[in-house]
Amino acid sequence: MEAVHDHSHDHHVPTGIMRYVTTTNHKDIGSLYLWFSFMMFLVGGVMALVIRAELFQPGLQVVQPEFFNQMTTLHGLVMVFGAIMPAFVGFANWQIPMMIGAPDMAFPRMNNWSFWLLPPAGMLLLGSLLAPGGAGGVGWTMYAPLTIQQGMGMDMMIFAIHILGMSSIMGSINIITTILNMRAPGMTMMKMPLFVWTWLITAYLLVASMPVLAGAVTMTLTDRHFGTHFFNAAGGGDPVLYQHIFWFFGHPEVYIIAIPAFGVISEVIPTFSRKPLFGYPSMVYATGSIAILSFLVWAHHMYTVGMPVEAQLYYMFATMLIAIPTGVKVFNWVATMWKGSMSFETPMLFAQGFLFLFTIGGFTGLVLAVTPIDIQLHDTYYVVAHFHYVMVAGALFAAFAGVYYWLPKWIGKMYDEKLGKIHFWLSLTFFNITFFVQHFLGLAGMPRRIPDYALQFADWNMVSSIGAFGFGLSQVFFLYILLKAIRSGEKAPEKPWDGATTLEWTHLPTPAPYHSFETPPDLRN
Amino acid sequence: MRRHKAAQSSVKIVFLCLGSVTMSIAIGFAAYGLWLVLPYAGLECLALGVAYFWLKKQANDYEIIYLENDQVVLESNFSDVYQKITFNRYWIQISLETTKTNRVKIYVGSHGNRVEVGRLLPSVKKRQLMNQIKSLAATQEI
């Protein structure tokens, strides 16, 4: 007779606002991340609509050029650091412990910290608009020497980025240690769900790249206030060096956003194809290869600053090389569906949308990898279209797929399937109306980050702006679908997706209990 | 049943790989004059090292309470410090105390010696544990 116990947390569910302030529960923190990211997504979306309203017609109608620049800057920063990254950290918090049979994250208190750093950072970022001179109008890349000429809002943005970076690093350390040390017996590395693998790789990317960003913005700060001249050519600094350091972080950042999206899609497609993921080991190795290659191609963002032909060739071919592991993933997803018993509920529709549109974004990326073409298209709307196909149709559609897929597990209620499908078709249609036409604008030579443009670009800009407003309203509709599901959704069955095979569906009730897997499941057989 | 943990040697390799990549990047930038990447990389490696060290320290923690003949045995291993204490089941006293910060502590002891048990448990579970120990001590048959 014996009583054995190990690390665990309170069994009762605390209530009120303090529940969320003091919580160390991975599910609560996951929800906080997801709601925070959705709020930031709406804020960043409004900024995008300000941009598109101004670009609806040539000439200046809605905002002044300075404010337009601030909007493009904040839209990028808010969407990348405030919306998409926290959204996938939210997924990680909810899903990783449940998928590996762990009771919580390895460092629950640090988990609480890493979330609660986000709201002050968000406030600093948005509050910079109220600073004298407004927010920094420098673009999300914050190139020197423009950053040196900005007002106090720039400092606020720098501090916001520091705090966001700290949050990301804490989150990454937590994720790495959780995955390495808290798996259920029998959950070997090569049995882990691909979503967990993608997050492990993403966490490594974050750990490797975040100090670079922190250093870059600190040097920008010291250039602004402490008399250094790292990037200020007027004092002997090198602005191009800033571009190198920024893109050394910036390109892996693209994959920090995209790789967890790959993970979500790798869960959704097999479930709705009712087949195991095709080529699981190759998916793991392909993800690892993409992560490694992402550190070796940064200067393809800088072909136009001038570099030796040998360097151009290297970056061109290295960039093209990424298409190979990415192609492996796309073909594996397609092969998973091949002869599967497929059904097209909303998560699968978004996964299909992801697959189709992300592949287009990948192909336009290949076009841009070719140095002579990139020199023509650099800083045009073609680039804007390309990265929105990757970021919106890639990451955001995957996030939607993930929310619809796991919502029944999280809240124990079903969303309205009909409304979900309407949301998908509206998003797909308006997304393409907004961004597909931007390829034409870019090919015709329209530069990005301008509030006014030549008359020849008027028609497609009008179409793009109409699409943007439609896309924005579609996401308000998504909020309605979520609230409807939470308030009055039908009770979810124990396993709403019969093809789901991961632990949260096979070993836990629906909705998932507040504390799960306090006793680890035995998966050794 | 123990959780599946990466072997300490593997964790060390992971940490060394990650640390060396991060520090190499920082040193590379420092060589070009961008030395301010270095302190951040150092801090990050330190945080990662502390996290691994903390986990390593706690990796083998456990506490077992069982009955052996007429003895209640408290066996524990915290931070690699092994302890085995026995109390006569007929003389055992179990007390529950609440600290100023509302933390609940359970003490088991007899004849002036007492030891805290269930340190890793939340308050609600500590009360359950206390009842379990009481019924264990009162058990007629083993």
XYZ file of C-alpha atoms in Angstrom:
667
model
C 0.000 0.000 0.000
C 1.539 3.306 -0.919
C 0.750 6.868 -1.732
C 2.795 8.296 -4.565
C 2.546 11.823 -5.837
C 4.408 14.127 -8.112
C 4.314 17.698 -9.381
C 0.837 18.957 -10.136
C -1.400 21.934 -9.572
C -4.602 22.919 -7.899
C -7.640 20.850 -8.742
C -10.242 23.518 -8.196
C -10.821 26.012 -10.996
C -10.333 29.556 -9.707
C -12.805 32.152 -10.911
C -12.868 35.859 -11.727
C -10.279 38.057 -13.309
C -7.562 36.855 -10.913
C -7.903 33.395 -12.424
C -6.382 34.744 -15.595
C -3.883 37.081 -13.961
C -2.388 34.424 -11.715
C -3.063 31.300 -13.742
C -0.317 28.816 -14.412
C -2.626 26.448 -16.260
C -1.550 25.856 -19.837
C -5.128 25.875 -21.096
C -5.947 29.234 -19.512
C -2.710 30.698 -20.820
C -3.394 29.235 -24.267
C -6.797 30.917 -24.291
C -5.254 34.215 -23.183
C -2.731 34.026 -26.010
C -5.429 33.241 -28.557
C -7.761 36.052 -27.466
C -4.892 38.527 -27.266
C -3.724 37.597 -30.729
C -7.253 37.892 -32.114
C -7.631 41.383 -30.627
C -4.308 42.417 -32.089
C -5.352 40.854 -35.391
C -8.431 43.088 -35.458
C -6.357 46.167 -34.515
C -3.769 45.354 -37.193
C -6.636 44.717 -39.592
C -8.096 48.171 -38.968
C -4.660 49.624 -39.752
C -4.640 47.655 -43.004
C -8.041 49.107 -43.829
C -6.735 52.645 -43.216
C -3.979 51.831 -45.722
C -6.426 50.377 -48.247
C -8.886 53.264 -47.765
C -6.133 55.706 -48.627
C -5.153 53.638 -51.652
C -8.729 53.260 -52.865
C -8.097 56.147 -55.239
C -4.975 57.995 -56.354
C -4.230 61.203 -54.477
C -4.416 61.891 -50.772
C -7.915 61.444 -49.351
C -7.983 59.934 -45.896
C -4.664 60.365 -44.087
C -1.452 62.328 -44.327
C 1.637 60.550 -45.720
C 3.344 60.526 -42.291
C 0.387 58.770 -40.716
C 0.193 56.394 -43.667
C 3.804 55.400 -42.997
C 3.012 54.866 -39.327
C 0.108 52.638 -40.310
C 2.221 50.455 -42.614
C 4.840 50.161 -39.851
C 2.468 49.316 -37.050
C 0.333 47.040 -39.242
C 3.405 44.910 -39.934
C 4.686 44.867 -36.363
C 1.264 44.250 -34.827
C 0.420 41.446 -37.227
C 3.791 39.686 -36.986
C 4.601 40.099 -33.290
C 1.157 40.744 -31.812
C -1.177 38.570 -33.848
C 0.332 35.631 -35.719
C 3.167 34.678 -33.370
C 1.039 34.769 -30.197
C -1.721 32.860 -32.002
C 0.566 29.906 -32.611
C 2.010 30.164 -29.098
C -1.608 29.905 -27.957
C -1.993 26.706 -29.975
C 1.280 25.441 -28.500
C 0.097 26.109 -24.966
C -3.208 24.376 -25.449
C -2.025 21.484 -27.525
C 1.551 20.474 -26.738
C 0.922 19.188 -23.193
C -2.228 17.373 -24.326
C -0.531 15.915 -27.389
C 2.459 14.503 -25.505
C 0.552 13.412 -22.404
C 2.024 16.045 -20.062
C 0.045 17.669 -17.228
C 1.226 21.189 -18.072
C 4.206 23.089 -19.405
C 7.596 22.519 -17.748
C 7.668 26.010 -16.201
C 4.090 27.070 -15.538
C 4.949 30.307 -13.743
C 7.290 31.363 -16.507
C 4.469 30.568 -18.892
C 2.263 33.047 -17.056
C 5.033 35.650 -17.280
C 5.615 35.132 -20.951
C 1.963 35.838 -21.663
C 1.596 38.822 -19.339
C 4.563 40.532 -20.971
C 2.504 40.806 -24.138
C -0.184 43.329 -23.093
C 2.335 45.968 -21.930
C 4.305 45.402 -25.123
C 1.120 45.779 -27.165
C 0.247 48.959 -25.293
C 3.708 50.393 -25.925
C 3.439 49.532 -29.589
C -0.011 51.071 -30.038
C 0.662 53.862 -27.532
C 3.524 55.043 -29.721
C 0.842 56.556 -31.961
C 0.106 59.046 -29.178
C 3.745 60.039 -28.674
C 4.934 63.434 -29.955
C 5.523 62.936 -33.672
C 3.496 59.725 -33.670
C 4.763 56.202 -34.072
C 7.833 55.370 -36.088
C 7.074 55.546 -39.807
C 9.917 53.300 -40.788
C 8.316 50.067 -41.956
C 8.370 46.887 -39.896
C 11.974 46.365 -40.984
C 13.038 49.571 -39.152
C 15.872 50.373 -41.526
C 18.591 52.798 -40.517
C 19.165 55.692 -40.885
C 15.422 56.470 -41.028
C 15.066 55.122 -37.487
C 17.519 57.733 -36.233
C 15.312 60.539 -37.534
C 12.131 59.431 -35.742
C 10.475 60.782 -32.594
C 9.868 59.240 -29.222
C 7.412 56.747 -30.712
C 10.402 54.919 -32.152
C 11.820 54.333 -28.666
C 8.485 52.969 -27.526
C 8.485 50.592 -30.462
C 12.022 49.456 -29.625
C 11.056 48.700 -26.034
C 7.934 46.914 -27.214
C 10.062 44.690 -29.445
C 12.410 43.956 -26.565
C 9.532 42.860 -24.363
C 7.972 40.791 -27.130
C 11.341 39.143 -27.697
C 11.680 38.298 -24.005
C 8.240 36.768 -24.076
C 9.141 34.685 -27.124
C 12.369 33.430 -25.562
C 10.648 32.433 -22.338
C 7.956 30.677 -24.348
C 10.575 28.873 -26.423
C 12.549 27.640 -23.422
C 9.310 26.376 -21.928
C 8.312 24.569 -25.100
C 11.724 22.959 -25.615
C 11.952 21.712 -22.026
C 8.359 20.506 -22.010
C 8.819 18.474 -25.175
C 12.187 17.051 -24.155
C 11.261 16.157 -20.579
C 7.561 15.660 -20.097
C 6.430 13.175 -22.710
C 4.285 10.263 -21.659
C 6.007 6.859 -21.450
C 6.236 5.511 -24.974
C 5.895 8.923 -26.638
C 9.250 8.764 -28.386
C 10.447 11.661 -30.489
C 9.468 9.977 -33.730
C 5.992 9.230 -32.407
C 5.258 12.827 -31.507
C 2.511 14.514 -33.508
C 3.953 16.688 -36.237
C 2.502 19.807 -34.623
C 4.763 19.151 -31.629
C 7.766 18.613 -33.877
C 7.125 21.841 -35.751
C 6.966 23.752 -32.487
C 10.181 22.181 -31.212
C 11.940 23.318 -34.376
C 10.295 26.747 -34.210
C 11.424 27.168 -30.609
C 15.010 26.474 -31.680
C 14.666 29.052 -34.450
C 13.403 31.597 -31.943
C 16.235 30.921 -29.525
C 18.807 31.278 -32.293
C 17.362 34.405 -33.902
C 15.911 36.521 -31.101
C 19.230 37.776 -29.634
C 20.049 39.108 -33.095
C 16.871 41.194 -33.192
C 17.388 42.347 -29.627
C 20.934 43.408 -30.470
C 19.791 45.176 -33.649
C 17.131 47.275 -31.945
C 19.430 48.019 -28.986
C 22.051 49.340 -31.389
C 19.346 51.414 -33.049
C 18.501 52.791 -29.620
C 22.128 53.603 -28.776
C 22.546 55.227 -32.188
C 19.536 57.392 -31.416
C 20.457 58.437 -27.896
C 23.916 57.419 -26.779
C 26.177 58.737 -29.494
C 27.074 55.421 -31.138
C 27.238 55.095 -34.910
C 26.605 51.449 -35.633
C 24.260 52.182 -38.522
C 24.440 55.930 -38.988
C 26.490 56.685 -42.095
C 26.851 60.312 -40.988
C 29.009 59.108 -38.105
C 30.858 56.412 -40.014
C 28.330 53.636 -39.417
C 27.009 51.219 -41.992
C 23.251 51.205 -42.745
C 23.663 48.100 -44.903
C 24.992 46.242 -41.883
C 21.634 46.927 -40.232
C 19.900 45.279 -43.182
C 22.111 42.231 -42.801
C 21.463 41.928 -39.094
C 17.737 42.570 -39.455
C 17.238 40.006 -42.191
C 19.396 37.489 -40.392
C 16.573 37.572 -37.870
C 13.821 38.493 -40.345
C 14.049 35.546 -42.672
C 13.962 32.854 -39.965
C 11.070 34.887 -38.561
C 9.081 34.033 -41.692
C 9.557 30.372 -40.857
C 8.901 30.955 -37.162
C 5.452 31.937 -38.380
C 5.094 29.370 -41.156
C 6.424 26.210 -39.485
C 3.792 25.951 -36.715
C 1.234 26.540 -39.472
C 2.679 23.499 -41.256
C 2.170 21.614 -38.003
C -1.507 22.511 -37.770
C -2.081 21.525 -41.385
C -0.255 18.242 -40.772
C -2.826 17.408 -38.095
C -5.910 18.564 -39.988
C -5.278 16.926 -43.377
C -4.744 13.350 -42.065
C -7.789 13.669 -39.789
C -10.142 14.646 -42.587
C -8.512 12.263 -45.060
C -8.839 9.441 -42.507
C -5.314 8.343 -43.275
C -2.035 8.640 -41.400
C 0.233 11.458 -42.498
C 2.188 10.314 -45.540
C 5.963 10.252 -45.024
C 6.072 11.294 -41.374
C 9.886 11.029 -41.033
C 10.424 12.979 -44.235
C 8.085 15.678 -42.891
C 10.225 15.968 -39.747
C 13.457 16.130 -41.719
C 11.990 18.560 -44.245
C 10.906 20.874 -41.436
C 14.379 20.694 -39.912
C 15.950 21.395 -43.305
C 13.732 24.419 -43.854
C 14.749 25.730 -40.438
C 18.470 25.338 -41.159
C 18.199 26.819 -44.648
C 16.234 29.786 -43.269
C 19.472 31.001 -41.642
C 21.448 30.832 -44.865
C 19.421 32.961 -47.261
C 18.822 36.293 -45.543
C 20.498 38.509 -48.135
C 17.948 37.634 -50.819
C 15.988 40.513 -49.274
C 18.848 42.845 -50.141
C 19.834 42.159 -53.765
C 19.406 45.824 -54.631
C 21.812 47.209 -52.017
C 24.695 45.911 -54.084
C 26.645 42.731 -53.559
C 29.154 40.710 -55.588
C 27.744 38.516 -58.345
C 29.059 35.434 -56.528
C 27.053 36.383 -53.450
C 23.963 37.014 -55.568
C 24.338 33.592 -57.141
C 24.817 31.930 -53.772
C 21.745 33.560 -52.253
C 19.679 32.835 -55.358
C 20.475 29.124 -55.394
C 20.318 28.749 -51.609
C 16.875 30.344 -51.650
C 15.720 28.061 -54.424
C 16.949 25.131 -52.366
C 14.230 25.815 -49.790
C 11.696 24.803 -52.431
C 12.885 21.187 -52.081
C 11.933 20.504 -48.438
C 8.871 22.715 -48.865
C 7.930 20.666 -51.920
C 8.397 17.482 -49.880
C 5.853 18.789 -47.413
C 3.335 19.871 -50.032
C 3.606 16.545 -51.891
C 3.268 14.645 -48.606
C 0.079 16.528 -47.772
C -1.268 15.743 -51.227
C -0.203 12.095 -50.903
C -1.948 11.937 -47.529
C -5.184 12.931 -49.231
C -4.635 10.543 -52.128
C -7.268 7.806 -51.976
C -8.278 9.008 -48.540
C -11.851 9.015 -47.349
C -11.984 12.776 -47.415
C -14.616 15.081 -46.002
C -14.653 18.839 -46.147
C -15.629 20.298 -42.823
C -14.454 23.853 -42.131
C -10.975 22.938 -40.779
C -10.299 20.876 -43.894
C -11.565 23.667 -46.145
C -9.122 26.087 -44.545
C -6.372 23.463 -44.875
C -7.160 23.165 -48.591
C -7.177 26.948 -48.893
C -3.800 26.994 -47.160
C -2.379 24.332 -49.439
C -3.496 26.031 -52.634
C -2.659 29.615 -51.712
C 0.528 28.917 -49.763
C 1.830 27.061 -52.800
C 1.128 30.143 -54.925
C 3.015 32.212 -52.319
C 5.858 29.701 -52.502
C 6.032 29.953 -56.278
C 6.080 33.762 -56.249
C 8.839 33.396 -53.668
C 10.791 31.358 -56.176
C 10.243 34.090 -58.762
C 11.602 36.647 -56.312
C 14.585 34.436 -55.513
C 15.896 34.975 -59.031
C 18.223 37.934 -58.671
C 17.583 39.809 -61.942
C 13.824 39.487 -61.511
C 13.996 40.547 -57.881
C 15.989 43.629 -58.844
C 13.050 44.586 -61.064
C 10.358 43.696 -58.555
C 12.070 44.822 -55.355
C 9.886 47.120 -53.228
C 6.897 46.701 -55.537
C 3.436 45.378 -54.780
C 4.496 42.007 -56.180
C 6.496 41.518 -52.975
C 3.513 42.665 -50.900
C 1.307 40.133 -52.689
C 3.922 37.381 -52.245
C 4.345 37.719 -48.502
C 0.636 38.111 -47.877
C 0.073 34.806 -49.691
C 2.564 33.291 -47.263
C 1.499 35.113 -44.102
C -2.269 35.386 -44.536
C -3.155 32.441 -46.718
C -0.389 30.446 -45.099
C -0.263 31.240 -41.418
C -3.677 32.804 -40.888
C -5.640 30.168 -42.801
C -3.767 27.479 -40.853
C -4.670 29.270 -37.617
C -8.335 29.307 -38.669
C -8.099 25.601 -39.515
C -6.615 24.973 -36.078
C -9.257 26.964 -34.233
C -12.149 25.181 -35.981
C -10.424 21.820 -35.521
C -9.660 22.083 -31.797
C -12.527 24.366 -30.690
C -14.772 21.408 -29.728
C -11.956 20.025 -27.561
C -11.344 23.404 -25.946
C -14.885 24.508 -25.151
C -16.902 21.308 -25.498
C -19.243 22.900 -28.013
C -19.466 22.784 -31.782
C -19.250 25.813 -34.004
C -21.956 26.312 -36.635
C -20.626 24.280 -39.586
C -22.647 26.238 -42.147
C -21.371 29.566 -40.866
C -17.826 28.188 -40.729
C -18.023 27.242 -44.374
C -19.393 30.683 -45.265
C -16.466 32.204 -43.349
C -14.045 30.109 -45.395
C -15.532 31.003 -48.768
C -15.763 34.701 -47.883
C -12.155 34.699 -46.646
C -10.891 32.818 -49.691
C -12.728 35.056 -52.139
C -11.909 38.377 -50.540
C -8.317 37.360 -49.851
C -7.756 36.750 -53.553
C -9.598 39.896 -54.557
C -7.289 41.826 -52.232
C -3.959 40.257 -52.938
C -4.007 38.490 -56.303
C -4.441 41.779 -58.120
C -1.449 43.178 -56.252
C 0.723 40.884 -58.375
C -0.455 42.848 -61.426
C 0.242 46.146 -59.688
C 3.726 45.011 -58.742
C 4.502 43.705 -62.218
C 3.356 47.050 -63.595
C 5.825 48.762 -61.271
C 3.738 50.156 -58.411
C 6.051 50.755 -55.441
C 5.039 49.652 -51.944
C 4.738 51.921 -48.892
C 3.365 54.938 -50.791
C 0.107 56.766 -49.995
C -0.355 58.033 -53.544
C 0.270 56.504 -56.957
C 0.113 57.075 -60.681
C -3.275 56.907 -62.427
C -2.405 53.722 -64.285
C -2.634 51.760 -61.029
C -6.067 53.072 -60.049
C -8.323 50.203 -61.155
C -6.552 47.312 -59.459
C -6.046 49.387 -56.316
C -9.767 49.977 -56.137
C -10.429 46.246 -56.547
C -7.821 45.438 -53.895
C -9.337 47.910 -51.425
C -12.835 46.472 -51.928
C -11.408 43.010 -51.290
C -9.644 44.220 -48.141
C -12.835 45.597 -46.632
C -14.630 42.363 -47.509
C -11.848 40.324 -45.920
C -11.928 42.502 -42.798
C -15.695 42.099 -42.413
C -15.327 38.336 -42.905
C -13.128 38.240 -39.813
C -15.722 40.115 -37.763
C -18.066 37.357 -38.933
C -15.519 34.854 -37.579
C -15.749 36.575 -34.185
C -19.533 36.141 -34.356
C -19.115 32.414 -35.147
C -16.777 32.012 -32.174
C -19.061 33.842 -29.750
C -22.088 31.914 -31.020
C -20.264 28.632 -30.464
C -19.171 29.637 -26.970
C -22.616 30.923 -25.915
C -25.008 28.583 -27.616
C -23.076 26.001 -29.595
C -24.336 22.426 -29.646
C -22.639 20.086 -27.208
C -19.661 18.531 -28.954
C -19.502 14.740 -29.119
C -16.549 13.084 -27.373
C -14.747 12.735 -30.684
C -16.273 14.955 -33.341
C -13.598 14.054 -35.914
C -13.527 10.306 -36.405
C -10.149 10.433 -38.160
C -8.352 12.160 -35.264
C -5.648 10.009 -33.698
C -3.661 12.273 -31.384
C -3.797 11.916 -27.588
C -6.091 14.850 -26.885
C -8.796 13.133 -28.948
C -8.136 9.530 -27.955
C -7.261 9.827 -24.257
C -9.128 12.873 -22.969
C -12.821 13.708 -22.659
C -14.419 16.594 -24.538
C -14.108 19.325 -23.389
C -10.616 18.705 -22.064
C -10.620 18.864 -18.247
C -8.913 21.775 -16.522
C -6.147 19.416 -15.428
C -5.246 16.648 -17.817
C -2.730 13.789 -17.790
C -1.732 14.181 -14.127
C -1.097 10.471 -14.446
C 0.699 9.951 -17.731
C -0.896 7.632 -20.283
C 1.135 4.528 -21.020
C 1.861 4.496 -24.740
C 4.575 1.872 -24.720
C 2.443 -0.644 -26.569
C 5.213 5.255 -14.062
C 7.969 7.696 -15.063
C 7.575 10.150 -17.875
C 9.644 9.778 -21.003
C 12.569 12.130 -20.561
C 15.458 12.827 -22.810
C 18.649 11.345 -21.384
C 20.855 13.824 -19.562
C 23.572 13.291 -22.153
C 21.114 14.139 -24.948
C 19.931 17.241 -23.096
C 23.555 18.297 -22.699
C 24.177 17.817 -26.411
C 21.024 19.773 -27.283
C 22.062 22.591 -24.958
C 25.612 22.667 -26.288
C 24.422 22.668 -29.921
C 21.909 25.414 -29.305
C 24.304 27.449 -27.215
C 27.147 27.117 -29.678
C 24.932 28.113 -32.629
C 23.577 31.143 -30.764
C 27.010 32.216 -29.528
C 28.619 31.643 -32.948
C 26.056 33.910 -34.555
C 26.651 36.551 -31.885
C 30.437 36.291 -32.204
C 30.107 36.539 -35.985
C 28.179 39.789 -35.697
C 30.565 41.055 -33.014
C 33.420 40.499 -35.458
C 31.680 42.965 -37.778
C 31.385 45.485 -34.940
C 27.838 44.624 -33.899
C 28.921 43.516 -30.435
C 25.589 44.270 -28.774
C 24.216 40.951 -29.974
C 26.671 39.193 -27.643
C 25.163 40.116 -24.257
C 21.700 39.050 -25.408
C 23.006 35.747 -26.715
C 24.875 35.237 -23.432
C 21.808 36.034 -21.354
C 19.701 33.706 -23.433
C 22.190 30.845 -23.097
C 22.293 31.495 -19.365
C 18.483 31.312 -19.154
C 18.499 28.106 -21.173
C 21.241 26.649 -18.968
C 19.346 27.536 -15.786
C 16.225 25.899 -17.209
C 18.081 22.680 -18.006
C 19.894 22.704 -14.667
C 16.583 23.180 -12.834
C 15.007 20.305 -14.696
C 18.024 18.082 -14.122
C 17.927 18.880 -10.420
C 14.273 17.939 -10.204
C 14.368 15.067 -12.652
C 14.502 12.351 -9.984
C 12.329 13.986 -7.322
C 9.796 11.725 -5.660
C 8.107 11.124 -2.336
C 6.625 7.790 -1.276
C 4.687 7.050 1.892
C 4.046 3.409 2.755
C 3.503 0.991 5.617
C 6.180 -1.545 6.537
C 5.275 -3.814 9.469
C 4.304 -1.300 12.147
C 6.263 1.530 10.658
C 5.033 4.342 8.436
C 7.909 4.951 6.053
C 8.471 8.324 4.395
C 10.891 7.951 1.531
C 11.858 10.964 -0.532
C 14.413 12.189 -2.992
C 14.540 15.954 -3.539
C 17.323 17.533 -5.554
C 19.210 14.226 -5.389
C 19.115 14.172 -1.574
C 17.693 10.818 -0.499
C 15.891 10.550 2.812
C 14.114 7.662 4.523
C 12.351 8.286 7.820
C 10.220 5.831 9.773
C 7.596 6.454 12.453
C 5.742 3.933 14.577
C 2.218 3.834 13.212
C 0.695 3.751 16.727
C 2.467 6.921 17.797
C 2.261 8.910 14.596
C 0.788 12.403 14.705
C -0.392 14.205 11.601
C -0.984 17.936 11.671
C -2.065 20.459 9.117
C -0.917 24.057 9.421
C -1.731 27.138 7.408
C 1.013 29.708 6.920
C 0.550 33.485 6.848
C 0.530 33.326 3.069
C -2.320 30.803 3.147
C -0.128 27.879 2.210
C -1.122 24.576 3.687
C 1.580 22.343 5.147
C 1.261 18.791 6.457
C 3.591 17.519 9.139
C 4.016 13.904 10.140
C 5.903 12.986 13.293
C 6.141 11.472 16.747
C 8.205 11.919 19.915
C 9.197 15.477 19.080
C 10.418 14.701 15.573
C 8.347 15.837 12.661
C 8.794 16.196 8.933
C 6.846 17.989 6.241
C 5.265 15.801 3.579
C 3.501 16.514 0.322
C 5.529 19.609 -0.445
C 4.896 19.239 -4.149
C 1.137 19.063 -3.834
C -1.403 21.877 -4.052
C -3.483 22.709 -0.960
C -6.538 20.700 -1.975
C -4.495 17.582 -2.615
C -2.611 18.023 0.645
C -5.846 17.565 2.582
C -6.520 14.410 0.578
C -3.008 13.187 1.344
C -3.492 13.837 5.058
C -6.618 11.686 5.048
C -4.775 9.000 3.097
C -1.932 8.914 5.651
C -4.431 8.756 8.514
C -6.210 5.802 6.979
C -2.857 4.195 6.171
C -1.765 4.439 9.802
C -5.107 3.046 10.952
C -5.018 0.092 8.552
C -5.498 -3.243 10.334
C -4.060 -5.436 7.631
C -1.185 -4.913 5.323
